[in-house]
C-alpha positions as CSV (number, residue, x, y, z in Angstrom):
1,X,92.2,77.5,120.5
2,X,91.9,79.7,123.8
3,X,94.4,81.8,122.8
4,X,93.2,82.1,119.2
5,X,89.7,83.2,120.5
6,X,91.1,85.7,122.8
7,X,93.7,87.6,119.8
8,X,90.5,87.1,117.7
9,X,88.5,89.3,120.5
10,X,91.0,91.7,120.9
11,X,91.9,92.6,117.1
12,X,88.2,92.8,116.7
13,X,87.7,95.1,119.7
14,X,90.8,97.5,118.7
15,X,88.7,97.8,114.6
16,X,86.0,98.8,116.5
17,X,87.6,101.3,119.0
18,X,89.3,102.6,115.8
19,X,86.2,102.5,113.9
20,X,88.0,100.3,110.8
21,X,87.4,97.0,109.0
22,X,87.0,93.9,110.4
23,X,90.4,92.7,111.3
24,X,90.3,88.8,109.0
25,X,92.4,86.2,111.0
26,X,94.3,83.6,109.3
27,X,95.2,80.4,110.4
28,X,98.0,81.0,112.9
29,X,99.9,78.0,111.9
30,X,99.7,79.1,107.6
31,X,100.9,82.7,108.7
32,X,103.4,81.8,111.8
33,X,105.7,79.7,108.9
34,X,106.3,82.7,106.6
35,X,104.1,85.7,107.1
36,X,103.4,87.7,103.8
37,X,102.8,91.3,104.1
38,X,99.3,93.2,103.0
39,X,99.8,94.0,99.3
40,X,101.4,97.7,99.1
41,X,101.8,98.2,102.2
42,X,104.5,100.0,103.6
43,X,107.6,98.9,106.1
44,X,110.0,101.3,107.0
45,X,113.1,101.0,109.9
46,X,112.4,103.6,112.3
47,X,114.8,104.8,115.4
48,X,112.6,105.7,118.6
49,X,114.2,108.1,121.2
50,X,113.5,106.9,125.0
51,X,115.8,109.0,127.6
52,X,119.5,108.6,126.8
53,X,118.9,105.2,124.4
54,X,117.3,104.3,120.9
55,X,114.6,101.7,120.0
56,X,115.1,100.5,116.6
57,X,112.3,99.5,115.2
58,X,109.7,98.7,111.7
59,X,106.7,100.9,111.3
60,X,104.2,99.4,109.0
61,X,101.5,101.4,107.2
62,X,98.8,101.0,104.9
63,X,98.8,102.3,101.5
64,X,97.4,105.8,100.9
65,X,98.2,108.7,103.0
66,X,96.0,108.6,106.4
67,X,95.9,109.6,109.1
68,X,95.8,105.8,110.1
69,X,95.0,104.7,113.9
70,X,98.2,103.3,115.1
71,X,98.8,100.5,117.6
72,X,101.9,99.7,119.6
73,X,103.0,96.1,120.2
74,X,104.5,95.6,123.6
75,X,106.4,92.1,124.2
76,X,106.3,90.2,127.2
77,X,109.2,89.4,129.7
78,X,112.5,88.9,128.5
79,X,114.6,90.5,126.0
80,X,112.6,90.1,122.9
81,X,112.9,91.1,119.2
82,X,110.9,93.3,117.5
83,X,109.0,90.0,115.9
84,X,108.8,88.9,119.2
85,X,110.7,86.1,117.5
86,X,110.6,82.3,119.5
87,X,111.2,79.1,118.2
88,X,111.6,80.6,114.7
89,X,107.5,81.9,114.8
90,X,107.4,85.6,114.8
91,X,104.3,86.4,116.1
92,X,104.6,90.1,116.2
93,X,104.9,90.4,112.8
94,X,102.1,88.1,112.3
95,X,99.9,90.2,114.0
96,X,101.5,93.4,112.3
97,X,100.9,92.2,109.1
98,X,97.0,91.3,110.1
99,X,96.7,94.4,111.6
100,X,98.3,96.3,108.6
101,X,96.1,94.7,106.2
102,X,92.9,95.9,108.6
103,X,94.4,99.6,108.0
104,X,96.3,100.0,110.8
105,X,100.3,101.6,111.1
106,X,101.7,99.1,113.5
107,X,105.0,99.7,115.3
108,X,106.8,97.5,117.2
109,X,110.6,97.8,118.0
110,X,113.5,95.8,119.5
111,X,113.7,95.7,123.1
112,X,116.9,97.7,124.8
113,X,119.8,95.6,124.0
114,X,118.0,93.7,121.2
115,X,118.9,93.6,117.5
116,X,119.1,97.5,117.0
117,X,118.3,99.0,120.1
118,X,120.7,100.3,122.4
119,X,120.8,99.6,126.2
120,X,120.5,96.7,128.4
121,X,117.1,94.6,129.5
122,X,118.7,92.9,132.3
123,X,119.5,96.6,133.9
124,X,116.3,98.1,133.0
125,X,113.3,98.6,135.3
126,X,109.7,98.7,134.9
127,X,110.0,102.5,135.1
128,X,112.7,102.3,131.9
129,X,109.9,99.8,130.1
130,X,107.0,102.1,130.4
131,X,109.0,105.1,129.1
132,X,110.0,103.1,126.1
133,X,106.1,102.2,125.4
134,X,105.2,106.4,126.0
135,X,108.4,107.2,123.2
136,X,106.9,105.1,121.3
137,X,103.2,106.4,121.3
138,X,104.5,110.1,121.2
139,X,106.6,108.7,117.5
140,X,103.5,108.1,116.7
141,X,101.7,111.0,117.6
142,X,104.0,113.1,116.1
143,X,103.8,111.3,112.5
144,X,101.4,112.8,109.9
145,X,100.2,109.8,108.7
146,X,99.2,108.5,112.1
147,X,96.0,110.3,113.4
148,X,97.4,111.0,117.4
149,X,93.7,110.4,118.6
150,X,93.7,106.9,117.9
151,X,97.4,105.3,119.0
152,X,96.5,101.9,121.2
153,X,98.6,99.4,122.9
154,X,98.8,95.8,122.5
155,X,100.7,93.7,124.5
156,X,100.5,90.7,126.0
157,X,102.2,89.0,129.2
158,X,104.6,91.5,131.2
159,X,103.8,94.0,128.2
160,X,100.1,93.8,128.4
């Protein structure tokens, strides 16, 4: 419930920094088991430059053209998906979806050496990690449906 209360506060406080809706929270359990995305939204693969390797990721948007305020995910320790995927719950697309539906474009990519992306996790540094998070928000800011004022970061363990 802790937890719940805390991803409640922070969805709420990133509507407000982006001066959208109310972000609507579904039970996590409902949404954990098989997610459904906002109705017309948009989900597109996306490849993210960051030095000498690629992030693959999914860029979700609302529908309509923007500019839409943007937010990064950013997974914890580990080599992670880009669902943040563990014991078959995929919390990253959970909140992806939520924050979608609340009129947000929501990337979040494999980590390097995950799914898509190329590289190695076990050889990268925190230095490596951090540069992957700024390619990601400068993909972003270079989109025309994302307004480059409004790009935040949510993360949570090691990544927030």
């Amino acid at each position: 419930m802790r937890a719940a209360l805390l991803v409640a506060a922070l969805l709420t406080a990133a509507a407000v920094a982006a001066d959208a809706a109310p972000v609507v929270l579904h039970p996590v359990r409902t949404l954990a088991a098989g997610p459904a995305p906002p109705v017309d939204s948009r989900a597109d693969d996306v490849l993210v430059r960051s030095g000498d390797d690629v992030l693959a990721g999914t860029l979700t948007r609302p529908p309509g053209p923007g500019p839409f305020p943007a937010v990064v995910l950013i997974s914890g320790s580990g080599a992670q998906d880009r669902d943040d995927t563990v014991d078959g719950r995929r919390p990253f697309r959970v909140l992806a979806d939520a924050l979608t539906g609340a009129g947000f474009a929501v990337l979040r990519t494999d980590d390097r050496g995950v799914g898509g992306s190329a590289g190695s996790y076990a050889a990268s540094t925190y230095d490596d990690l951090t540069s992957d998070v700024l390619a990601q928000v400068s993909y972003l800011a270079t989109r025309p449906d994302v307004d480059p004022a409004r790009i935040g970061l949510l993360g949570h363990s090691e990544g927030g």
